[in-house]
Coordinates of N, CA, C and O in Angstrom, one line a residue:
N5 N -4.1 -12.4 60.7 CA -4.2 -13.3 59.3 C -3.4 -12.2 57.9 O -4.0 -12.1 56.9
Y6 N -3.1 -11.7 58.0 CA -2.0 -10.6 57.1 C -0.9 -10.3 57.6 O -0.4 -10.7 58.9
D7 N -0.3 -9.7 57.1 CA 1.0 -9.3 56.9 C 1.6 -8.0 57.9 O 0.7 -7.4 57.5
S8 N 1.9 -8.0 58.8 CA 2.3 -7.6 59.9 C 3.0 -6.7 60.3 O 3.8 -6.0 61.4
N9 N 4.6 -7.7 59.4 CA 5.5 -6.9 59.3 C 5.6 -6.2 58.6 O 6.3 -6.9 57.1
I10 N 5.5 -4.9 58.2 CA 6.0 -4.0 57.7 C 6.6 -3.1 57.5 O 7.6 -2.5 58.9
G11 N 7.0 -2.2 56.8 CA 7.7 -0.9 56.9 C 6.6 0.1 58.0 O 5.0 -0.4 58.3
I12 N 7.2 1.2 57.6 CA 7.1 2.6 59.2 C 6.3 3.8 58.0 O 5.7 4.1 58.6
D13 N 6.9 3.2 56.7 CA 6.5 3.7 55.8 C 4.6 3.7 55.7 O 3.8 2.7 55.8
F14 N 3.8 5.5 55.8 CA 2.8 5.6 55.2 C 1.7 4.1 54.4 O 0.8 3.6 54.8
T15 N 2.6 4.2 53.0 CA 1.5 3.3 52.3 C 1.4 1.6 53.1 O 0.5 1.3 52.6
S16 N 2.4 1.5 53.5 CA 2.8 -0.1 53.9 C 1.7 -0.5 55.1 O 0.9 -1.2 55.0
Q17 N 1.6 0.7 55.7 CA 0.3 0.6 56.9 C -1.2 0.6 57.1 O -1.5 -0.5 57.4
I18 N -1.3 1.2 55.7 CA -2.6 1.6 55.4 C -3.2 -0.2 54.5 O -4.0 -0.6 54.7
N19 N -1.8 -0.5 53.5 CA -1.5 -1.8 52.8 C -2.5 -3.0 53.8 O -3.0 -3.6 53.6
A20 N -1.4 -2.9 55.0 CA -1.9 -4.1 55.8 C -3.0 -3.4 57.0 O -3.7 -4.7 56.8
A21 N -3.6 -2.7 57.2 CA -4.8 -2.8 58.0 C -5.8 -2.6 56.8 O -6.6 -3.3 57.7
T22 N -5.4 -2.2 55.9 CA -7.3 -2.4 54.9 C -7.5 -4.2 54.5 O -8.2 -4.2 54.6
D23 N -5.6 -5.0 53.8 CA -5.9 -6.3 53.8 C -5.9 -7.4 55.2 O -7.1 -7.7 55.0
G24 N -5.4 -6.8 56.7 CA -6.3 -7.5 57.4 C -7.6 -7.0 57.7 O -8.2 -8.3 58.2
S25 N -8.4 -5.9 57.5 CA -9.2 -5.4 57.7 C -10.5 -6.5 56.9 O -11.9 -6.9 57.7
W26 N -9.9 -7.5 55.7 CA -10.9 -7.8 54.9 C -10.9 -9.2 55.8 O -12.1 -9.7 55.3
W27 N -10.0 -9.8 55.8 CA -9.8 -11.0 56.8 C -10.4 -11.2 58.1 O -11.5 -12.1 58.3
V28 N -10.8 -10.1 58.9 CA -11.4 -9.4 60.3 C -13.0 -9.7 59.9 O -13.4 -10.6 60.9
A29 N -12.9 -8.9 58.8 CA -14.3 -8.5 58.3 C -15.6 -10.1 58.1 O -16.3 -10.4 58.4
N30 N -14.7 -11.1 57.6 CA -14.9 -12.1 56.6 C -15.1 -12.9 58.3 O -15.8 -14.0 58.0
Y31 N -14.0 -12.8 59.1 CA -14.3 -14.1 59.9 C -15.1 -14.0 61.1 O -16.0 -14.7 61.3
T32 N -15.3 -13.0 60.9 CA -16.4 -12.3 61.9 C -17.9 -12.6 61.5 O -18.9 -13.0 62.1
T33 N -17.8 -11.9 60.5 CA -19.1 -12.4 59.7 C -19.2 -13.8 60.1 O -21.0 -14.5 59.9
L34 N -18.8 -14.5 59.2 CA -18.9 -15.8 59.3 C -19.3 -16.5 60.7 O -20.0 -17.7 61.3
L35 N -18.4 -16.0 61.6 CA -18.2 -16.9 63.0 C -19.9 -15.8 63.5 O -20.3 -16.6 64.0
A36 N -20.7 -14.8 63.6 CA -21.8 -14.4 63.4 C -23.1 -15.2 62.5 O -23.4 -15.9 64.1
Q37 N -22.4 -15.9 62.0 CA -23.2 -16.6 61.2 C -23.6 -18.1 61.3 O -25.0 -18.5 60.9
S38 N -22.6 -18.9 61.6 CA -22.4 -20.0 61.8 C -23.0 -20.3 63.4 O -23.4 -21.1 63.5
C39 N -22.5 -19.5 63.7 CA -22.8 -20.0 66.1 C -23.7 -18.2 66.4 O -23.0 -17.0 66.9
P40 N -25.0 -18.5 65.8 CA -25.9 -17.3 66.3 C -25.7 -17.0 67.8 O -26.6 -16.1 68.0
N41 N -25.3 -17.7 68.6 CA -25.7 -17.3 70.1 C -24.5 -17.4 71.0 O -24.9 -17.4 71.6
T42 N -23.1 -17.3 70.2 CA -22.0 -17.0 70.5 C -22.1 -15.2 71.0 O -21.9 -14.6 70.0
T43 N -21.0 -14.9 72.2 CA -20.7 -13.6 72.3 C -19.6 -13.3 71.0 O -18.8 -14.0 71.6
I44 N -19.9 -12.5 70.9 CA -18.2 -11.9 70.3 C -18.0 -10.7 70.7 O -18.6 -9.4 70.9
I45 N -16.2 -11.0 71.2 CA -15.9 -9.8 71.5 C -14.6 -9.5 71.0 O -14.0 -10.5 70.4
M46 N -13.8 -8.2 71.0 CA -12.8 -7.8 69.8 C -11.8 -7.6 70.6 O -12.5 -6.6 71.4
M47 N -10.9 -8.0 70.8 CA -9.7 -7.3 71.7 C -8.1 -7.2 70.4 O -8.2 -7.6 69.5
A48 N -7.7 -6.0 70.3 CA -6.5 -5.4 69.6 C -5.8 -4.3 69.4 O -6.1 -3.7 70.0
Y49 N -4.6 -5.2 69.5 CA -2.8 -3.5 69.6 C -2.6 -2.9 68.2 O -2.0 -4.0 67.1
S50 N -2.2 -2.2 68.2 CA -1.9 -1.4 66.9 C -2.5 -1.5 65.7 O -3.3 -1.6 65.0
L51 N -1.4 -2.3 64.6 CA -2.2 -2.4 63.3 C -3.3 -2.9 63.3 O -4.4 -3.0 62.7
G52 N -2.7 -4.6 63.8 CA -4.7 -5.1 64.1 C -5.8 -3.9 64.9 O -6.6 -4.2 64.4
A53 N -5.8 -3.2 65.7 CA -6.8 -2.2 66.2 C -7.3 -1.5 65.1 O -8.4 -1.2 64.6
A54 N -5.7 -1.0 64.0 CA -6.6 -0.2 62.9 C -7.2 -1.5 61.9 O -8.2 -1.4 61.0
A55 N -7.1 -2.4 61.7 CA -7.8 -3.6 60.7 C -9.6 -3.8 61.4 O -10.0 -3.9 60.5
N56 N -9.5 -3.2 62.5 CA -10.9 -4.1 63.5 C -11.1 -2.8 63.0 O -12.8 -3.2 62.9
V57 N -11.1 -1.4 63.0 CA -11.1 -0.5 62.9 C -12.3 -0.4 61.7 O -13.5 -0.4 61.4
V58 N -11.2 -0.6 60.4 CA -11.7 -0.5 59.1 C -12.6 -2.0 58.4 O -13.9 -1.5 58.2
A59 N -12.3 -2.5 59.5 CA -13.4 -4.1 59.0 C -14.4 -3.9 60.2 O -16.0 -4.5 58.8
S60 N -15.3 -2.8 60.8 CA -16.0 -3.2 61.0 C -16.6 -2.1 60.4 O -18.0 -1.8 60.7
T61 N -16.2 -1.6 59.3 CA -17.2 0.0 58.4 C -17.5 -1.1 57.4 O -18.5 -0.4 56.3
R62 N -16.9 -2.3 57.1 CA -17.7 -3.1 55.8 C -18.7 -3.4 56.1 O -19.1 -3.3 57.0
P63 N -19.2 -3.8 54.7 CA -20.8 -4.1 54.1 C -20.8 -5.6 55.0 O -19.7 -6.3 54.8
R64 N -22.1 -5.9 55.4 CA -22.4 -6.8 56.2 C -21.7 -7.4 57.4 O -21.7 -8.7 57.9
F65 N -20.6 -6.6 57.8 CA -19.9 -6.3 59.2 C -21.2 -6.7 60.0 O -21.9 -5.8 60.3
P66 N -21.5 -7.8 60.7 CA -22.0 -7.7 61.9 C -22.1 -6.9 63.5 O -21.8 -7.4 64.2
T67 N -22.2 -6.0 63.1 CA -21.7 -4.8 64.5 C -22.8 -5.2 65.5 O -22.2 -4.5 67.3
S68 N -24.1 -5.7 64.8 CA -24.6 -5.4 66.5 C -24.4 -7.0 67.1 O -24.9 -6.8 68.5
R69 N -23.5 -7.6 66.7 CA -23.5 -9.1 67.1 C -22.1 -8.4 68.5 O -22.0 -9.2 68.7
I70 N -21.2 -7.1 68.2 CA -20.4 -6.8 68.7 C -20.7 -6.0 70.1 O -21.3 -5.4 70.8
S71 N -20.6 -7.3 71.2 CA -20.5 -6.9 72.6 C -20.2 -6.1 73.7 O -19.8 -5.1 73.9
A72 N -18.6 -6.9 72.2 CA -17.6 -5.7 73.0 C -15.6 -5.8 72.2 O -15.8 -6.6 72.1
A73 N -15.6 -4.6 72.3 CA -14.5 -4.5 71.2 C -13.5 -3.4 72.4 O -13.8 -2.3 72.5
V74 N -12.1 -4.0 72.2 CA -11.1 -3.3 72.6 C -10.0 -2.7 72.2 O -9.5 -3.2 71.7
Y75 N -9.7 -1.5 71.7 CA -8.5 -1.0 70.9 C -7.3 -1.1 71.5 O -7.5 0.3 72.5
W76 N -5.7 -0.7 71.4 CA -4.7 -0.2 72.3 C -3.5 0.3 71.1 O -3.5 -0.2 70.2
G77 N -3.6 1.9 71.1 CA -2.4 2.1 70.3 C -2.5 1.9 69.4 O -2.0 1.9 68.2
S78 N -4.0 1.8 68.5 CA -4.8 2.5 67.2 C -4.0 3.7 66.2 O -4.1 5.1 67.1
P79 N -3.7 3.2 65.3 CA -3.6 4.6 64.4 C -4.2 5.3 63.7 O -4.2 6.3 63.1
L80 N -5.7 4.7 63.8 CA -6.7 5.2 62.5 C -7.3 5.7 64.7 O -8.8 6.1 64.6
R81 N -6.2 6.2 65.7 CA -6.7 6.9 67.0 C -7.3 8.5 66.3 O -7.3 9.1 65.2
S82 N -8.8 8.9 66.9 CA -9.4 9.9 66.8 C -9.5 11.1 67.6 O -10.6 10.6 68.5
P83 N -9.6 12.2 68.1 CA -10.0 13.1 69.3 C -11.2 12.7 69.0 O -12.1 13.2 67.9
G84 N -11.3 13.3 70.0 CA -13.0 13.5 70.7 C -14.2 12.4 70.2 O -15.7 13.2 70.2
R85 N -13.6 11.1 70.3 CA -14.9 10.2 70.1 C -14.9 9.5 71.0 O -14.4 9.6 72.8
P86 N -16.6 9.4 72.0 CA -16.7 8.6 72.7 C -16.4 7.8 73.7 O -16.7 7.5 74.6
Q87 N -15.7 7.1 72.2 CA -15.0 5.7 73.0 C -13.7 5.7 73.3 O -12.9 4.9 73.8
N88 N -13.0 6.8 73.1 CA -11.6 7.2 73.8 C -11.6 6.9 75.4 O -12.4 7.5 76.2
R89 N -10.4 6.7 75.4 CA -10.0 5.9 77.0 C -8.3 6.3 77.1 O -7.8 6.4 75.5
G90 N -7.5 6.4 78.0 CA -6.2 6.6 78.1 C -6.0 8.5 78.5 O -7.0 9.1 78.8
D91 N -4.9 8.7 79.0 CA -4.7 10.5 79.2 C -4.4 10.5 77.9 O -3.6 11.9 78.0
A92 N -4.0 10.1 76.7 CA -4.0 10.5 75.3 C -5.3 11.1 75.0 O -5.5 10.8 73.3
I93 N -5.9 11.9 75.6 CA -7.8 11.9 75.3 C -7.6 12.8 73.3 O -8.6 12.6 72.9
S94 N -6.8 14.0 73.6 CA -7.0 14.5 72.1 C -5.9 14.2 71.2 O -5.9 14.9 70.1
A95 N -5.9 12.8 70.7 CA -4.2 12.3 70.1 C -5.0 12.2 68.7 O -6.2 11.9 68.9
L96 N -4.6 12.2 67.7 CA -4.9 12.0 66.8 C -3.4 11.2 65.9 O -2.2 11.4 66.0
G97 N -4.0 9.5 65.8 CA -3.6 8.7 65.2 C -2.6 8.6 64.3 O -2.9 9.5 63.1
Q98 N -1.6 7.5 63.7 CA -0.8 8.0 62.4 C -1.8 8.7 61.3 O -1.5 8.8 59.9
D99 N -2.7 7.4 61.6 CA -2.8 7.5 60.1 C -4.9 8.0 60.1 O -6.0 7.8 59.5
G100 N -4.6 8.5 61.1 CA -5.9 8.9 62.0 C -7.0 9.5 60.5 O -8.3 9.9 60.6
L101 N -6.0 10.5 59.9 CA -7.1 11.3 58.5 C -7.7 10.6 57.5 O -7.8 11.6 57.1
L102 N -7.0 9.4 57.4 CA -7.9 8.7 56.7 C -9.5 8.2 57.1 O -10.4 8.3 55.2
G103 N -9.7 8.8 57.7 CA -11.4 8.9 57.7 C -12.1 7.5 58.0 O -13.1 7.8 58.4
Y104 N -11.3 6.5 58.5 CA -12.0 5.6 58.9 C -12.4 5.3 60.8 O -11.4 6.2 61.0
R105 N -13.8 5.1 61.1 CA -14.5 5.3 62.4 C -14.8 4.6 62.8 O -15.5 4.1 61.9
T106 N -15.1 4.4 64.0 CA -16.0 3.4 64.8 C -17.2 3.7 64.2 O -17.7 4.5 64.9
P107 N -18.4 2.8 63.1 CA -19.7 3.1 62.8 C -19.8 3.4 64.4 O -20.1 2.8 65.7
R108 N -20.9 4.7 64.6 CA -21.9 5.4 65.8 C -23.0 4.0 66.3 O -22.7 4.0 67.3
G109 N -23.0 3.1 65.6 CA -23.9 2.3 66.5 C -22.8 1.3 67.4 O -23.2 0.3 69.0
M110 N -21.6 1.5 66.9 CA -20.9 0.0 67.8 C -20.1 1.2 68.7 O -18.9 0.5 69.9
E111 N -20.4 2.1 69.0 CA -19.3 3.4 70.1 C -19.7 3.1 71.7 O -19.1 3.0 72.0
P112 N -21.0 3.0 72.0 CA -20.9 2.3 73.0 C -20.1 1.1 73.7 O -20.0 0.7 74.8
V113 N -19.9 0.0 72.5 CA -19.0 -1.1 73.0 C -18.2 -1.3 72.8 O -17.3 -2.4 72.9
V114 N -17.2 0.0 72.5 CA -15.7 0.3 72.1 C -14.9 1.2 73.3 O -15.8 1.7 73.6
R115 N -14.0 0.5 73.5 CA -13.0 1.1 74.6 C -11.4 1.5 73.1 O -10.8 0.6 72.9
D116 N -11.3 3.0 73.2 CA -10.0 3.2 71.9 C -8.7 3.3 73.7 O -8.7 4.7 73.5
Y117 N -8.0 3.2 73.7 CA -7.1 3.1 74.5 C -5.9 3.9 73.9 O -5.2 3.3 73.2
C118 N -5.5 5.3 74.6 CA -4.2 5.4 73.6 C -3.6 6.3 75.4 O -3.3 7.1 75.7
V119 N -2.4 5.9 75.2 CA -1.3 6.7 76.4 C -0.1 7.7 75.9 O -0.3 8.2 75.3
K120 N -0.1 8.4 76.8 CA 0.5 9.7 76.4 C 1.7 9.7 76.1 O 2.2 8.9 76.8
D121 N 1.8 10.3 74.9 CA 3.5 9.6 74.1 C 3.6 8.6 72.8 O 4.9 8.4 72.9
D122 N 2.2 7.8 72.7 CA 2.6 6.8 72.3 C 2.7 7.6 70.7 O 1.7 8.2 70.9
I123 N 4.0 7.1 69.6 CA 4.1 7.8 69.0 C 2.9 6.8 67.5 O 2.6 7.5 66.6
I124 N 2.1 5.8 68.1 CA 1.7 5.6 67.0 C 0.0 6.1 66.8 O -0.9 6.9 66.2
C125 N -0.5 6.2 68.2 CA -1.4 6.4 68.2 C -1.9 8.3 68.7 O -3.1 8.3 68.5
T126 N -0.9 8.6 68.7 CA -0.6 10.0 69.4 C 0.5 11.1 67.9 O -0.4 12.5 67.8
N127 N 0.7 10.6 66.9 CA 1.9 10.9 66.1 C 3.0 11.4 66.4 O 4.3 11.9 65.6
W128 N 3.1 11.3 67.8 CA 4.5 12.2 68.6 C 4.8 11.1 69.9 O 3.6 10.1 70.3
G129 N 6.0 11.2 70.3 CA 6.3 10.1 71.0 C 7.3 9.3 71.2 O 7.9 9.6 70.3
S130 N 7.1 8.0 71.6 CA 8.1 6.9 71.0 C 6.9 5.8 71.7 O 6.4 5.5 71.6
L131 N 8.0 5.3 71.0 CA 8.0 3.1 71.2 C 7.2 3.0 72.3 O 6.9 1.7 72.4
T132 N 8.1 3.1 73.4 CA 7.9 2.6 74.4 C 6.8 3.2 74.8 O 6.2 1.9 75.3
S133 N 6.0 4.1 75.2 CA 5.1 4.7 75.5 C 3.9 3.3 74.7 O 3.4 3.0 75.3
H134 N 4.4 3.5 73.4 CA 3.3 2.3 73.0 C 3.2 0.9 72.7 O 2.6 -0.2 72.8
L135 N 4.6 1.1 73.7 CA 4.0 -1.2 74.2 C 4.2 -1.3 75.5 O 4.8 -2.0 75.9
S136 N 3.5 0.0 76.6 CA 3.4 0.3 77.6 C 2.1 -0.6 78.3 O 1.6 0.0 79.3
Y137 N 1.4 -1.2 77.5 CA -0.1 -1.3 77.6 C -0.1 -2.3 78.6 O -1.1 -2.1 80.1
A138 N 0.2 -3.4 78.8 CA 0.7 -4.8 79.1 C 0.9 -4.6 80.7 O 1.5 -3.3 81.0
N139 N 0.6 -5.2 81.6 CA 0.9 -4.9 82.7 C 0.7 -3.6 83.1 O 1.1 -3.2 84.0
S140 N -0.5 -2.9 82.9 CA -0.5 -1.7 83.2 C -2.2 -1.6 84.1 O -2.7 -2.7 83.2
T141 N -3.0 -0.1 84.4 CA -3.8 -0.1 84.8 C -4.5 -0.7 83.3 O -6.0 -0.9 83.9
I142 N -3.6 0.1 82.3 CA -5.4 -0.2 81.3 C -5.8 -2.2 81.1 O -7.1 -2.0 80.5
Q143 N -4.5 -2.5 81.2 CA -4.7 -4.1 80.8 C -5.3 -4.9 81.8 O -6.6 -5.5 81.5
D144 N -5.9 -4.3 83.0 CA -6.9 -4.2 84.5 C -7.6 -3.7 83.7 O -9.1 -4.6 84.0
E145 N -8.2 -2.7 83.4 CA -9.5 -2.3 82.6 C -10.2 -2.7 81.5 O -11.7 -3.6 81.6
T146 N -8.9 -3.1 80.8 CA -9.5 -3.8 79.5 C -10.4 -5.1 80.2 O -10.9 -5.6 80.0
V147 N -10.2 -5.5 80.7 CA -9.9 -7.4 80.8 C -11.7 -7.3 81.5 O -12.4 -7.7 81.6
E148 N -11.7 -6.1 83.2 CA -13.1 -6.1 83.4 C -13.9 -5.2 82.6 O -14.8 -6.4 82.4
F149 N -13.9 -4.4 81.8 CA -15.0 -5.0 81.0 C -14.7 -5.7 80.0 O -16.1 -5.3 79.2
L150 N -13.8 -6.6 78.9 CA -14.3 -7.7 78.3 C -15.2 -8.5 78.8 O -16.0 -9.1 78.5
V151 N -15.0 -9.0 80.4 CA -15.5 -9.8 81.1 C -17.3 -9.8 81.0 O -18.0 -10.7 80.9
R152 N -16.8 -8.1 81.8 CA -18.3 -7.9 82.0 C -19.2 -7.6 81.3 O -20.8 -8.2 81.0
S153 N -18.4 -7.5 80.0 CA -19.4 -7.5 78.2 C -20.1 -9.1 77.8 O -20.4 -9.0 77.6
A154 N -18.8 -9.4 78.2 CA -19.3 -11.0 77.6 C -20.4 -11.1 79.0 O -21.4 -12.4 78.4
L155 N -20.2 -11.1 79.9 CA -21.0 -11.8 80.9 C -23.1 -11.4 80.5 O -23.8 -12.0 81.4
A156 N -22.9 -10.2 80.3 CA -23.5 -9.3 80.2 C -24.4 -9.1 79.0 O -25.9 -9.7 78.9
A157 N -23.9 -10.1 78.0 CA -24.1 -10.8 76.6 C -25.6 -11.8 76.8 O -25.5 -12.5 77.5

């Protein structure tokens, strides 16, 4: 529920991610409070992944209620994080230097996928790679992880 039709400039991306993060944080917090027995799983792609990562750092965000979260092609991707998946392990996303990170308490339930040459989460490559997550083994792994996590909750 935020403007994702933005320019390629850094400022537009950051503003959209932070604006979106407030919506994600408020909605998730309201869901956790209103439906205390509901399993919450999150799935986001590209700018949406960045909004979710920033949301998880907001005050009162219900990190303990998140059973699973999967991000594809996040511009906030950081190298060396335990939740990293995909074949671009050492990648640093376009906006990764901002310092937003998945909170440590959420790391075990997060999968942050980045494929080689994805220009958004590696800072080099092409949009073709950024658009390659669907209908791939990553999609299969994502579905399996989210379903397994939801059933275990």
